[in-house]
PDB file of C-alpha atoms in Angstrom:
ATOM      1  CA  UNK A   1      51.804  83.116  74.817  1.00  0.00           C
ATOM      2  CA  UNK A   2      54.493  80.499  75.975  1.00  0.00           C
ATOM      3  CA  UNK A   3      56.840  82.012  73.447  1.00  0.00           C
ATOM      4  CA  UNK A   4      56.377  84.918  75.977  1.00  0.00           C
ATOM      5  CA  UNK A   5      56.736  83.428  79.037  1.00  0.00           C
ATOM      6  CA  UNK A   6      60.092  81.908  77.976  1.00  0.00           C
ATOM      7  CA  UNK A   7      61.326  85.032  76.731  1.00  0.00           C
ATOM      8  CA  UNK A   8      60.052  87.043  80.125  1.00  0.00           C
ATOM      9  CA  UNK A   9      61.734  83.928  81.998  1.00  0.00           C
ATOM     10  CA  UNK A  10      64.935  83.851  80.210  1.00  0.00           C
ATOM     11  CA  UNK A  11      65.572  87.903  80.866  1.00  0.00           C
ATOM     12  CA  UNK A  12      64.716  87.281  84.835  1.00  0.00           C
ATOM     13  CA  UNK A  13      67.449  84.491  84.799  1.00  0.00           C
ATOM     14  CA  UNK A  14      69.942  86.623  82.846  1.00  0.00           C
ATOM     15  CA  UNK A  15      69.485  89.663  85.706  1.00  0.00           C
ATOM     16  CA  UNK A  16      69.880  87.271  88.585  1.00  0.00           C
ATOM     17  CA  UNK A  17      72.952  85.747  87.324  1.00  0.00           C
ATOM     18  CA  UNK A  18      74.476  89.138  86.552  1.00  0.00           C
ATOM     19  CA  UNK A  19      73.584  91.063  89.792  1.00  0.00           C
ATOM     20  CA  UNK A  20      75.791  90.664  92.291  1.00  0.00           C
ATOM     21  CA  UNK A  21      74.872  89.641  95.952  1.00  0.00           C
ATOM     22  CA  UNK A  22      73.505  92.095  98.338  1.00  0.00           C
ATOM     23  CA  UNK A  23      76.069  94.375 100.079  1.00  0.00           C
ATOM     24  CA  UNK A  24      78.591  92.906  98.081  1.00  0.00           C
ATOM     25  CA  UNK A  25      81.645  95.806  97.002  1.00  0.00           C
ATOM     26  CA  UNK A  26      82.489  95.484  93.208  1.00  0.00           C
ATOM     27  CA  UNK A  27      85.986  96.225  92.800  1.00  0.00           C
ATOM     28  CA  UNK A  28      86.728  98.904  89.379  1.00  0.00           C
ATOM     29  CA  UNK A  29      89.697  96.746  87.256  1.00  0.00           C
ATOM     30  CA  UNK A  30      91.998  98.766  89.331  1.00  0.00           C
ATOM     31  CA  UNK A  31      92.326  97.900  92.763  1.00  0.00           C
ATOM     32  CA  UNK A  32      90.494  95.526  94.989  1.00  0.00           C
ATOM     33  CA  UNK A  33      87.283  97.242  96.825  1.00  0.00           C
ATOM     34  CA  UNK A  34      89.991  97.883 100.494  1.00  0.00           C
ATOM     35  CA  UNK A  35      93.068  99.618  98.379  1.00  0.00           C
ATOM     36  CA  UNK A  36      89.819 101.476  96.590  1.00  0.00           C
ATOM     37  CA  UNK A  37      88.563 102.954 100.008  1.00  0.00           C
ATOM     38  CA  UNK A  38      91.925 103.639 101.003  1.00  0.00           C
ATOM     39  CA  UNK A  39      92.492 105.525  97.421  1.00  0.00           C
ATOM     40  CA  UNK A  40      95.440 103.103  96.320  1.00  0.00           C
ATOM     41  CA  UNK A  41      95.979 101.951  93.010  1.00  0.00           C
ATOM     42  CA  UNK A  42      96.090  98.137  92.140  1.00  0.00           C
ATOM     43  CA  UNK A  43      99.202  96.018  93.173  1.00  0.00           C
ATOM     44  CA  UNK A  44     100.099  95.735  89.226  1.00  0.00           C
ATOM     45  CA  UNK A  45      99.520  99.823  88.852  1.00  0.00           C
ATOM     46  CA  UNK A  46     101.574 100.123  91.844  1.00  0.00           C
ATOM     47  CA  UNK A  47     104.899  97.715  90.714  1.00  0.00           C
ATOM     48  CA  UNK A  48     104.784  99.932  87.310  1.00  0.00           C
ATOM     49  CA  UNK A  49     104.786 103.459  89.379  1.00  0.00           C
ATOM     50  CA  UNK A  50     108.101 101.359  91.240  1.00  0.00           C
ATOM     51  CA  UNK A  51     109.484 100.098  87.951  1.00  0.00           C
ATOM     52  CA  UNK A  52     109.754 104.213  86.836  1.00  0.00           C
ATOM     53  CA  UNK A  53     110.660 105.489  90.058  1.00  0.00           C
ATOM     54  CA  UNK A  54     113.761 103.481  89.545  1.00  0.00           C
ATOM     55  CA  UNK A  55     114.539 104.150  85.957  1.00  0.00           C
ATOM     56  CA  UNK A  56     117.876 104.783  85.283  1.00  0.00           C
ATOM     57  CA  UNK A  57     119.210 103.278  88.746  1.00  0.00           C
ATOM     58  CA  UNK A  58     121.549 100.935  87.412  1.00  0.00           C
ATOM     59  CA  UNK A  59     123.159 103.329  84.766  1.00  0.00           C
ATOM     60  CA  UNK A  60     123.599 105.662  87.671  1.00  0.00           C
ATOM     61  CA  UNK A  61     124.924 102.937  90.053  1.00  0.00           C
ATOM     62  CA  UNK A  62     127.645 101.456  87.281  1.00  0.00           C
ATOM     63  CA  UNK A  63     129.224 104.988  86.625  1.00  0.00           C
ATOM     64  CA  UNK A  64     129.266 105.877  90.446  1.00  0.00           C
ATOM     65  CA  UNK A  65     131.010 102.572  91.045  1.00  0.00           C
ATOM     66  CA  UNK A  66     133.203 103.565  88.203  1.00  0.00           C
ATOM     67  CA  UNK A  67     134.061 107.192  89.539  1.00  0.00           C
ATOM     68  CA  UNK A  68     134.494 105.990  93.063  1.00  0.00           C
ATOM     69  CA  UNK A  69     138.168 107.340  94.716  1.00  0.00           C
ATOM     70  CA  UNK A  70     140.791 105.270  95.631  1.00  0.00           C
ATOM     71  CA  UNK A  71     139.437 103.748  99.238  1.00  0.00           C
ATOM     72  CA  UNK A  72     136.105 105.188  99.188  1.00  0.00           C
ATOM     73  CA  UNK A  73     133.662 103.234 101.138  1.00  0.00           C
ATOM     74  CA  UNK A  74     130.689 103.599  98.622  1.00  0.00           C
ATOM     75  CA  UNK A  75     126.905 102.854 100.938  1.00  0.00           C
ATOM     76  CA  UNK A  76     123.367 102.951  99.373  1.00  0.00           C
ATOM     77  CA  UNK A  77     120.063 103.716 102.019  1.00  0.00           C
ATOM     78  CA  UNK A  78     117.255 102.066 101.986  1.00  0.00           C
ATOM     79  CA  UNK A  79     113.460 102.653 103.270  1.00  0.00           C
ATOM     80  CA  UNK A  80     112.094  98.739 104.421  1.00  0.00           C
ATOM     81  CA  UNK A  81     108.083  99.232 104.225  1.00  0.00           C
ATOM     82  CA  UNK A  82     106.362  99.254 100.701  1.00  0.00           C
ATOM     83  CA  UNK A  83     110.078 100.236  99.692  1.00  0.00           C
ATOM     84  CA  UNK A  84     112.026  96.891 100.212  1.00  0.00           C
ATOM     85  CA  UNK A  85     109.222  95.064 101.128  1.00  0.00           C
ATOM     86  CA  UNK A  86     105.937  95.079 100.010  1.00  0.00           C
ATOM     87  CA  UNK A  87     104.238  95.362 103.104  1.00  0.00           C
ATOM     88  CA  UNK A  88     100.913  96.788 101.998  1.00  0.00           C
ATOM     89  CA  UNK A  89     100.654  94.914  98.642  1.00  0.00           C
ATOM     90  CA  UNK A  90     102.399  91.188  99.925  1.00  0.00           C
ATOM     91  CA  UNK A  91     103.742  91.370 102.820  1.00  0.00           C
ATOM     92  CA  UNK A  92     106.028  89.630 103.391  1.00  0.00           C
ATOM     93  CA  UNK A  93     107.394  89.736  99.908  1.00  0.00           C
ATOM     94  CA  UNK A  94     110.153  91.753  98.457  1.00  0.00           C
ATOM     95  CA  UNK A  95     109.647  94.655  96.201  1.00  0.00           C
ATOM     96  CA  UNK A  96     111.692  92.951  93.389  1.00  0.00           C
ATOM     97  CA  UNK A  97     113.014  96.619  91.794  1.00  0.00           C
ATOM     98  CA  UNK A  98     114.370  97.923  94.927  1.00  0.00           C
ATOM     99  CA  UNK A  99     115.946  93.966  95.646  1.00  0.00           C
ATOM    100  CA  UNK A 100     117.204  94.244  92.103  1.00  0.00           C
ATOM    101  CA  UNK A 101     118.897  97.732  92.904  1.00  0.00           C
ATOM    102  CA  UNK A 102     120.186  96.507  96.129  1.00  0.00           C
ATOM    103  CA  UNK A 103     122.307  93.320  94.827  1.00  0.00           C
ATOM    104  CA  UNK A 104     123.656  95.969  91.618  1.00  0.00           C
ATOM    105  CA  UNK A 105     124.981  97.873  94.086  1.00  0.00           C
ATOM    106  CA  UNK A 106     126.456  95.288  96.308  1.00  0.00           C
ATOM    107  CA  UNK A 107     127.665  93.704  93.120  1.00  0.00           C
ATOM    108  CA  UNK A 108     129.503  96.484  92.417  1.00  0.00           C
ATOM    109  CA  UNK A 109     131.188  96.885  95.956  1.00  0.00           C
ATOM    110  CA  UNK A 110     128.621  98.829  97.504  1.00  0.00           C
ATOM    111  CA  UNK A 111     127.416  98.131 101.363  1.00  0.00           C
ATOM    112  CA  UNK A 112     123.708  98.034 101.984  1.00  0.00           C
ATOM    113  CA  UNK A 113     121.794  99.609 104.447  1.00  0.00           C
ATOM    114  CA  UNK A 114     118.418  99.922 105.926  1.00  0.00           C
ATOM    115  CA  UNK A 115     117.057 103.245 107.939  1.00  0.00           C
ATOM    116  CA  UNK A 116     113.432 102.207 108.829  1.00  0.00           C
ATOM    117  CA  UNK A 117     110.803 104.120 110.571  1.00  0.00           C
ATOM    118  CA  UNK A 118     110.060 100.999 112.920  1.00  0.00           C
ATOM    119  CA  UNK A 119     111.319 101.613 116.649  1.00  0.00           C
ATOM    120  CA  UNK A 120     113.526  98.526 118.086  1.00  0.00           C
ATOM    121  CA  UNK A 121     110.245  96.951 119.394  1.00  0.00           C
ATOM    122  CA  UNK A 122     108.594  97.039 115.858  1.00  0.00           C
ATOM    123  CA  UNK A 123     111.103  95.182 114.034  1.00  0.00           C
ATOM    124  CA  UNK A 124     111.066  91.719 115.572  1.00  0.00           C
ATOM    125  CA  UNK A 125     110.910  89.555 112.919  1.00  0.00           C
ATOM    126  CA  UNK A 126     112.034  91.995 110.204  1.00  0.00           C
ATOM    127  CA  UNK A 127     115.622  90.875 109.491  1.00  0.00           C
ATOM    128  CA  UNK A 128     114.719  87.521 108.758  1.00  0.00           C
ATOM    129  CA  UNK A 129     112.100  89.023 106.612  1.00  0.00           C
ATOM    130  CA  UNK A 130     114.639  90.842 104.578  1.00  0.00           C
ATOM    131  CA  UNK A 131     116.947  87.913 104.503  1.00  0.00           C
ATOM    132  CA  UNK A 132     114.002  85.471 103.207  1.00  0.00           C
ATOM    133  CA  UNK A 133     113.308  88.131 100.606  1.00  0.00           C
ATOM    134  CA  UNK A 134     117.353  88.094  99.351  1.00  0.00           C
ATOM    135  CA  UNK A 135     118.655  91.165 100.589  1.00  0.00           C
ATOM    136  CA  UNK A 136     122.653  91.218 102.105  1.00  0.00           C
ATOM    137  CA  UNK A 137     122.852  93.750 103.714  1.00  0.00           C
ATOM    138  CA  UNK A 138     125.356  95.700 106.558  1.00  0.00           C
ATOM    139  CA  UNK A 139     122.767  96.786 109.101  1.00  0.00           C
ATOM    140  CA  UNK A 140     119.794  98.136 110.092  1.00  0.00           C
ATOM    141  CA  UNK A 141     118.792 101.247 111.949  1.00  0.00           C
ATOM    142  CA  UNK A 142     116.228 102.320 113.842  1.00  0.00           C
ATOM    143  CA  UNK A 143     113.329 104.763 115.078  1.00  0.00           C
ATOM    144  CA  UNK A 144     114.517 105.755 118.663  1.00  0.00           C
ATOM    145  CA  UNK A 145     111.120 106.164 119.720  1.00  0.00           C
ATOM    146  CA  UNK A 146     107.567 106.983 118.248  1.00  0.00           C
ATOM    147  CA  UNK A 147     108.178 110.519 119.784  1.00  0.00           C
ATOM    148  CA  UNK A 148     111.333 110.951 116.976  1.00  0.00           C
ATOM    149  CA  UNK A 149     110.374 112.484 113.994  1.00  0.00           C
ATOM    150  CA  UNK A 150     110.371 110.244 111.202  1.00  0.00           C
ATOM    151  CA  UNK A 151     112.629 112.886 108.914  1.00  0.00           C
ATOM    152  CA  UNK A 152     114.854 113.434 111.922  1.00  0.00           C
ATOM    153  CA  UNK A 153     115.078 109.335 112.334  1.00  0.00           C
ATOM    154  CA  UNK A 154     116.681 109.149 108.672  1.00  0.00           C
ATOM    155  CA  UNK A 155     118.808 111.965 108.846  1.00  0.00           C
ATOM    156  CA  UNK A 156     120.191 110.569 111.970  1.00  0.00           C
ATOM    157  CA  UNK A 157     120.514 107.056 110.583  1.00  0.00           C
ATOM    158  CA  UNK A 158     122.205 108.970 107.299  1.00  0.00           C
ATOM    159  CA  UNK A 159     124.811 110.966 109.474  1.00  0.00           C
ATOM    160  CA  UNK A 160     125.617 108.256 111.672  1.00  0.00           C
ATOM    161  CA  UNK A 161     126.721 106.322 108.558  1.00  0.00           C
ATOM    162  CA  UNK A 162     128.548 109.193 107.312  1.00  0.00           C
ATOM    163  CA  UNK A 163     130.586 109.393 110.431  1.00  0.00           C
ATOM    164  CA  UNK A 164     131.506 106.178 110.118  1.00  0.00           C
ATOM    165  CA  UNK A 165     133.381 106.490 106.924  1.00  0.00           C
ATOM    166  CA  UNK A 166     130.865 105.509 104.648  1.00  0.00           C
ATOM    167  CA  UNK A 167     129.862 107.836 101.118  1.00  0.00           C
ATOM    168  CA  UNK A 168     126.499 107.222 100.914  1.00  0.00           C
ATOM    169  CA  UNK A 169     125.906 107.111  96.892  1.00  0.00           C
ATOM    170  CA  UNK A 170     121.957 107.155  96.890  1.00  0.00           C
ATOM    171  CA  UNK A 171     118.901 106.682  99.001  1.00  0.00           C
ATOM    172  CA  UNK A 172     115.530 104.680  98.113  1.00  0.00           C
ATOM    173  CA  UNK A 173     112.316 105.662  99.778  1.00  0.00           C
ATOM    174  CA  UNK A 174     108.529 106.133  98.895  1.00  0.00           C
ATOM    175  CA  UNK A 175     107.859 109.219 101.741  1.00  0.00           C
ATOM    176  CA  UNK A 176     109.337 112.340 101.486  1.00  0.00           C
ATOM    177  CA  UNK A 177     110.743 112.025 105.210  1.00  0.00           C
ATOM    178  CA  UNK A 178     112.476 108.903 103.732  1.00  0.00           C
ATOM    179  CA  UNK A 179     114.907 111.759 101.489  1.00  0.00           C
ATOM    180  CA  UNK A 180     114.808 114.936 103.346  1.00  0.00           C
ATOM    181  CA  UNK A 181     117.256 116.763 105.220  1.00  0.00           C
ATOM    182  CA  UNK A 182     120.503 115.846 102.778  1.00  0.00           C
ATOM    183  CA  UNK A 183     122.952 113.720 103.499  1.00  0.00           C
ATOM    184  CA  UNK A 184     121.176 111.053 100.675  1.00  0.00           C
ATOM    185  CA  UNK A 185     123.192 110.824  97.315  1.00  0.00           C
ATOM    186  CA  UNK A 186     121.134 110.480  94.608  1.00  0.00           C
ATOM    187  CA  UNK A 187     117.443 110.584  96.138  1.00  0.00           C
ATOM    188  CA  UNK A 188     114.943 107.859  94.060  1.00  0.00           C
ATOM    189  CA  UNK A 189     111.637 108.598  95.564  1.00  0.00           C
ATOM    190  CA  UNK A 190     109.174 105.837  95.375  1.00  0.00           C
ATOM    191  CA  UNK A 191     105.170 106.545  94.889  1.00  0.00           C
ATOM    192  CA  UNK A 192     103.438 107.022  98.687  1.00  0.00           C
ATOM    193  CA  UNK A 193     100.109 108.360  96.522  1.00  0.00           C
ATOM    194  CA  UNK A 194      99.698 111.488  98.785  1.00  0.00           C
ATOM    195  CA  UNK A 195     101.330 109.747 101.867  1.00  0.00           C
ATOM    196  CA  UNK A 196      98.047 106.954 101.362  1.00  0.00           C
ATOM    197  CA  UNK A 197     100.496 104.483 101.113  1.00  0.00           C
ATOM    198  CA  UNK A 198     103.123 104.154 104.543  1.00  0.00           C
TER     199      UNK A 198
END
Protein backbone atom coordinates (compact mmCIF):
# COMPACT_ATOMS: atom_id res chain seq x y z
CA UNK A 1 0.00 0.00 0.00
CA UNK A 2 2.73 2.72 0.76
CA UNK A 3 4.71 1.33 -2.12
CA UNK A 4 1.59 2.79 -3.90
CA UNK A 5 1.19 5.88 -2.50
CA UNK A 6 4.83 6.78 -3.29
CA UNK A 7 4.55 5.70 -6.69
CA UNK A 8 0.95 7.70 -7.17
CA UNK A 9 2.92 10.66 -5.34
CA UNK A 10 6.01 10.60 -7.32
CA UNK A 11 3.91 10.73 -10.90
CA UNK A 12 1.76 13.89 -9.40
CA UNK A 13 5.19 15.63 -8.67
CA UNK A 14 6.66 14.69 -12.07
CA UNK A 15 3.30 16.41 -13.92
CA UNK A 16 3.52 19.53 -11.82
CA UNK A 17 7.06 20.13 -12.48
CA UNK A 18 6.61 19.54 -16.20
CA UNK A 19 3.39 21.60 -16.85
CA UNK A 20 3.93 24.86 -17.45
CA UNK A 21 2.11 27.80 -15.62
CA UNK A 22 -1.32 28.80 -16.54
CA UNK A 23 -1.65 31.08 -19.62
CA UNK A 24 1.84 30.77 -20.11
CA UNK A 25 2.86 30.71 -24.34
CA UNK A 26 5.42 27.86 -25.04
CA UNK A 27 7.61 28.98 -27.67
CA UNK A 28 8.28 25.87 -30.71
CA UNK A 29 12.51 25.78 -30.91
CA UNK A 30 11.98 28.28 -33.58
CA UNK A 31 11.05 31.57 -32.62
CA UNK A 32 10.03 33.09 -29.37
CA UNK A 33 6.01 32.89 -28.71
CA UNK A 34 5.76 37.21 -30.29
CA UNK A 35 7.92 36.48 -33.72
CA UNK A 36 5.53 33.09 -33.63
CA UNK A 37 2.23 35.21 -33.68
CA UNK A 38 3.68 37.50 -36.01
CA UNK A 39 4.74 34.31 -38.33
CA UNK A 40 8.62 35.15 -38.16
CA UNK A 41 11.20 32.73 -37.95
CA UNK A 42 13.79 32.72 -35.02
CA UNK A 43 16.59 35.43 -34.92
CA UNK A 44 19.25 32.47 -35.70
CA UNK A 45 16.78 31.13 -38.76
CA UNK A 46 16.60 34.62 -39.77
CA UNK A 47 20.74 35.61 -39.83
CA UNK A 48 21.07 32.20 -42.02
CA UNK A 49 18.14 33.35 -44.63
CA UNK A 50 20.67 36.88 -44.55
CA UNK A 51 23.89 34.89 -44.72
CA UNK A 52 22.34 33.30 -48.37
CA UNK A 53 20.72 36.28 -49.51
CA UNK A 54 24.19 37.63 -49.69
CA UNK A 55 26.07 34.75 -51.14
CA UNK A 56 28.33 35.58 -53.63
CA UNK A 57 28.42 39.48 -52.71
CA UNK A 58 31.95 39.82 -52.29
CA UNK A 59 33.00 37.83 -55.49
CA UNK A 60 30.63 40.13 -57.27
CA UNK A 61 31.90 43.31 -55.49
CA UNK A 62 35.90 42.42 -56.17
CA UNK A 63 35.35 41.94 -60.03
CA UNK A 64 33.06 45.11 -60.28
CA UNK A 65 35.79 47.04 -58.50
CA UNK A 66 38.10 45.40 -60.91
CA UNK A 67 36.06 46.29 -64.18
CA UNK A 68 35.33 49.77 -62.99
CA UNK A 69 36.32 52.66 -65.95
CA UNK A 70 38.81 55.04 -65.63
CA UNK A 71 37.00 57.82 -63.16
CA UNK A 72 33.95 55.98 -62.46
CA UNK A 73 32.42 56.91 -59.23
CA UNK A 74 31.38 53.29 -58.18
CA UNK A 75 28.10 53.69 -55.13
CA UNK A 76 26.37 50.69 -53.42
CA UNK A 77 22.42 51.32 -51.83
CA UNK A 78 21.42 50.30 -48.91
CA UNK A 79 17.88 49.56 -47.08
CA UNK A 80 18.55 50.65 -42.97
CA UNK A 81 15.63 48.54 -41.13
CA UNK A 82 16.12 44.68 -40.63
CA UNK A 83 18.61 45.34 -43.66
CA UNK A 84 21.53 47.29 -41.96
CA UNK A 85 20.18 47.13 -38.77
CA UNK A 86 18.46 44.64 -37.07
CA UNK A 87 15.66 46.50 -35.95
CA UNK A 88 13.12 43.75 -35.37
CA UNK A 89 15.58 41.05 -34.13
CA UNK A 90 18.21 43.65 -31.92
CA UNK A 91 17.65 46.75 -32.45
CA UNK A 92 19.90 48.61 -32.25
CA UNK A 93 22.44 46.20 -33.55
CA UNK A 94 23.92 45.84 -36.94
CA UNK A 95 23.05 43.12 -39.31
CA UNK A 96 26.73 41.93 -39.44
CA UNK A 97 26.38 40.48 -43.38
CA UNK A 98 25.10 43.59 -44.81
CA UNK A 99 28.01 45.66 -42.38
CA UNK A 100 30.41 43.11 -43.78
CA UNK A 101 29.27 43.95 -47.47
CA UNK A 102 29.28 47.57 -46.78
CA UNK A 103 33.11 48.00 -45.55
CA UNK A 104 34.11 45.35 -48.89
CA UNK A 105 32.79 47.76 -50.87
CA UNK A 106 34.16 50.84 -49.31
CA UNK A 107 37.39 48.91 -49.11
CA UNK A 108 37.45 48.64 -52.51
CA UNK A 109 36.69 52.42 -53.33
CA UNK A 110 33.13 52.23 -53.26
CA UNK A 111 30.84 55.16 -51.52
CA UNK A 112 28.06 54.00 -49.26
CA UNK A 113 24.70 54.98 -49.15
CA UNK A 114 21.51 54.65 -47.31
CA UNK A 115 17.79 55.17 -48.99
CA UNK A 116 15.45 54.46 -45.98
CA UNK A 117 11.77 54.42 -45.83
CA UNK A 118 11.85 56.68 -42.56
CA UNK A 119 10.60 60.39 -43.30
CA UNK A 120 13.12 63.22 -41.84
CA UNK A 121 11.11 63.13 -38.53
CA UNK A 122 11.62 59.28 -38.13
CA UNK A 123 15.23 59.19 -38.27
CA UNK A 124 16.38 61.14 -35.23
CA UNK A 125 18.73 59.15 -33.72
CA UNK A 126 19.46 56.87 -36.69
CA UNK A 127 22.87 58.10 -37.89
CA UNK A 128 24.45 57.66 -34.75
CA UNK A 129 22.85 54.32 -34.77
CA UNK A 130 24.56 53.39 -37.95
CA UNK A 131 27.79 54.92 -36.87
CA UNK A 132 27.74 52.88 -33.38
CA UNK A 133 27.04 49.82 -35.50
CA UNK A 134 30.43 50.60 -37.91
CA UNK A 135 29.04 51.71 -40.99
CA UNK A 136 31.03 54.86 -43.10
CA UNK A 137 29.00 55.89 -45.07
CA UNK A 138 28.29 59.16 -47.70
CA UNK A 139 24.70 59.98 -46.80
CA UNK A 140 21.45 59.23 -46.09
CA UNK A 141 18.16 59.82 -47.82
CA UNK A 142 14.91 60.09 -47.01
CA UNK A 143 10.99 59.38 -47.20
CA UNK A 144 9.55 62.86 -48.22
CA UNK A 145 6.49 62.14 -46.50
CA UNK A 146 4.31 59.08 -45.35
CA UNK A 147 2.05 60.05 -48.38
CA UNK A 148 5.31 58.99 -50.87
CA UNK A 149 5.24 55.68 -51.97
CA UNK A 150 7.80 53.66 -50.50
CA UNK A 151 8.99 52.23 -54.22
CA UNK A 152 8.77 55.77 -55.54
CA UNK A 153 10.98 56.97 -52.27
CA UNK A 154 13.93 54.56 -53.49
CA UNK A 155 13.76 55.18 -56.97
CA UNK A 156 13.98 58.79 -56.21
CA UNK A 157 16.80 58.37 -53.71
CA UNK A 158 18.47 55.94 -56.65
CA UNK A 159 18.12 58.67 -59.46
CA UNK A 160 19.11 61.44 -57.43
CA UNK A 161 22.42 59.60 -56.87
CA UNK A 162 22.69 58.84 -60.41
CA UNK A 163 22.48 62.45 -61.32
CA UNK A 164 25.03 63.18 -59.26
CA UNK A 165 27.67 61.22 -60.98
CA UNK A 166 27.57 58.26 -59.06
CA UNK A 167 27.30 54.31 -60.84
CA UNK A 168 25.43 52.69 -58.47
CA UNK A 169 27.00 48.94 -58.56
CA UNK A 170 24.28 47.12 -56.37
CA UNK A 171 21.43 47.63 -53.98
CA UNK A 172 20.65 45.67 -50.56
CA UNK A 173 17.11 45.46 -49.33
CA UNK A 174 14.68 42.86 -47.69
CA UNK A 175 11.17 44.46 -49.46
CA UNK A 176 10.58 44.36 -52.87
CA UNK A 177 9.94 48.30 -52.93
CA UNK A 178 13.55 48.38 -51.56
CA UNK A 179 14.72 47.03 -55.55
CA UNK A 180 12.01 48.02 -57.84
CA UNK A 181 11.79 50.44 -60.47
CA UNK A 182 15.69 49.98 -61.87
CA UNK A 183 18.19 52.12 -61.43
CA UNK A 184 19.79 49.34 -58.62
CA UNK A 185 22.90 47.39 -60.00
CA UNK A 186 22.97 44.15 -58.91
CA UNK A 187 19.66 43.76 -56.71
CA UNK A 188 20.44 41.30 -53.34
CA UNK A 189 17.05 40.95 -51.89
CA UNK A 190 16.97 40.15 -48.27
CA UNK A 191 14.07 37.76 -46.65
CA UNK A 192 10.81 40.17 -45.57
CA UNK A 193 8.83 36.52 -45.06
CA UNK A 194 5.74 37.73 -47.08
CA UNK A 195 6.35 41.47 -46.19
CA UNK A 196 5.87 40.03 -42.12
CA UNK A 197 9.03 41.39 -41.53
CA UNK A 198 9.37 45.64 -42.30
Amino acid sequence: MIRRVLVLLTFLALALTSAAPAGASVAAPDGTGAERAAGLPSKATWLRDVDRSLSGSRGFLRRRAAAAKPGERLAVVLDIDNTSIASHYAWPRPVKRTRAFARRAAALGMTVHFATGRTRAQLEGVPEVLREAGYRYRGICVRRSPSEPLQASKLRCRKALERRGFTIVASVGNRLTDLQGGHTGRRFKLPDYGGRLS
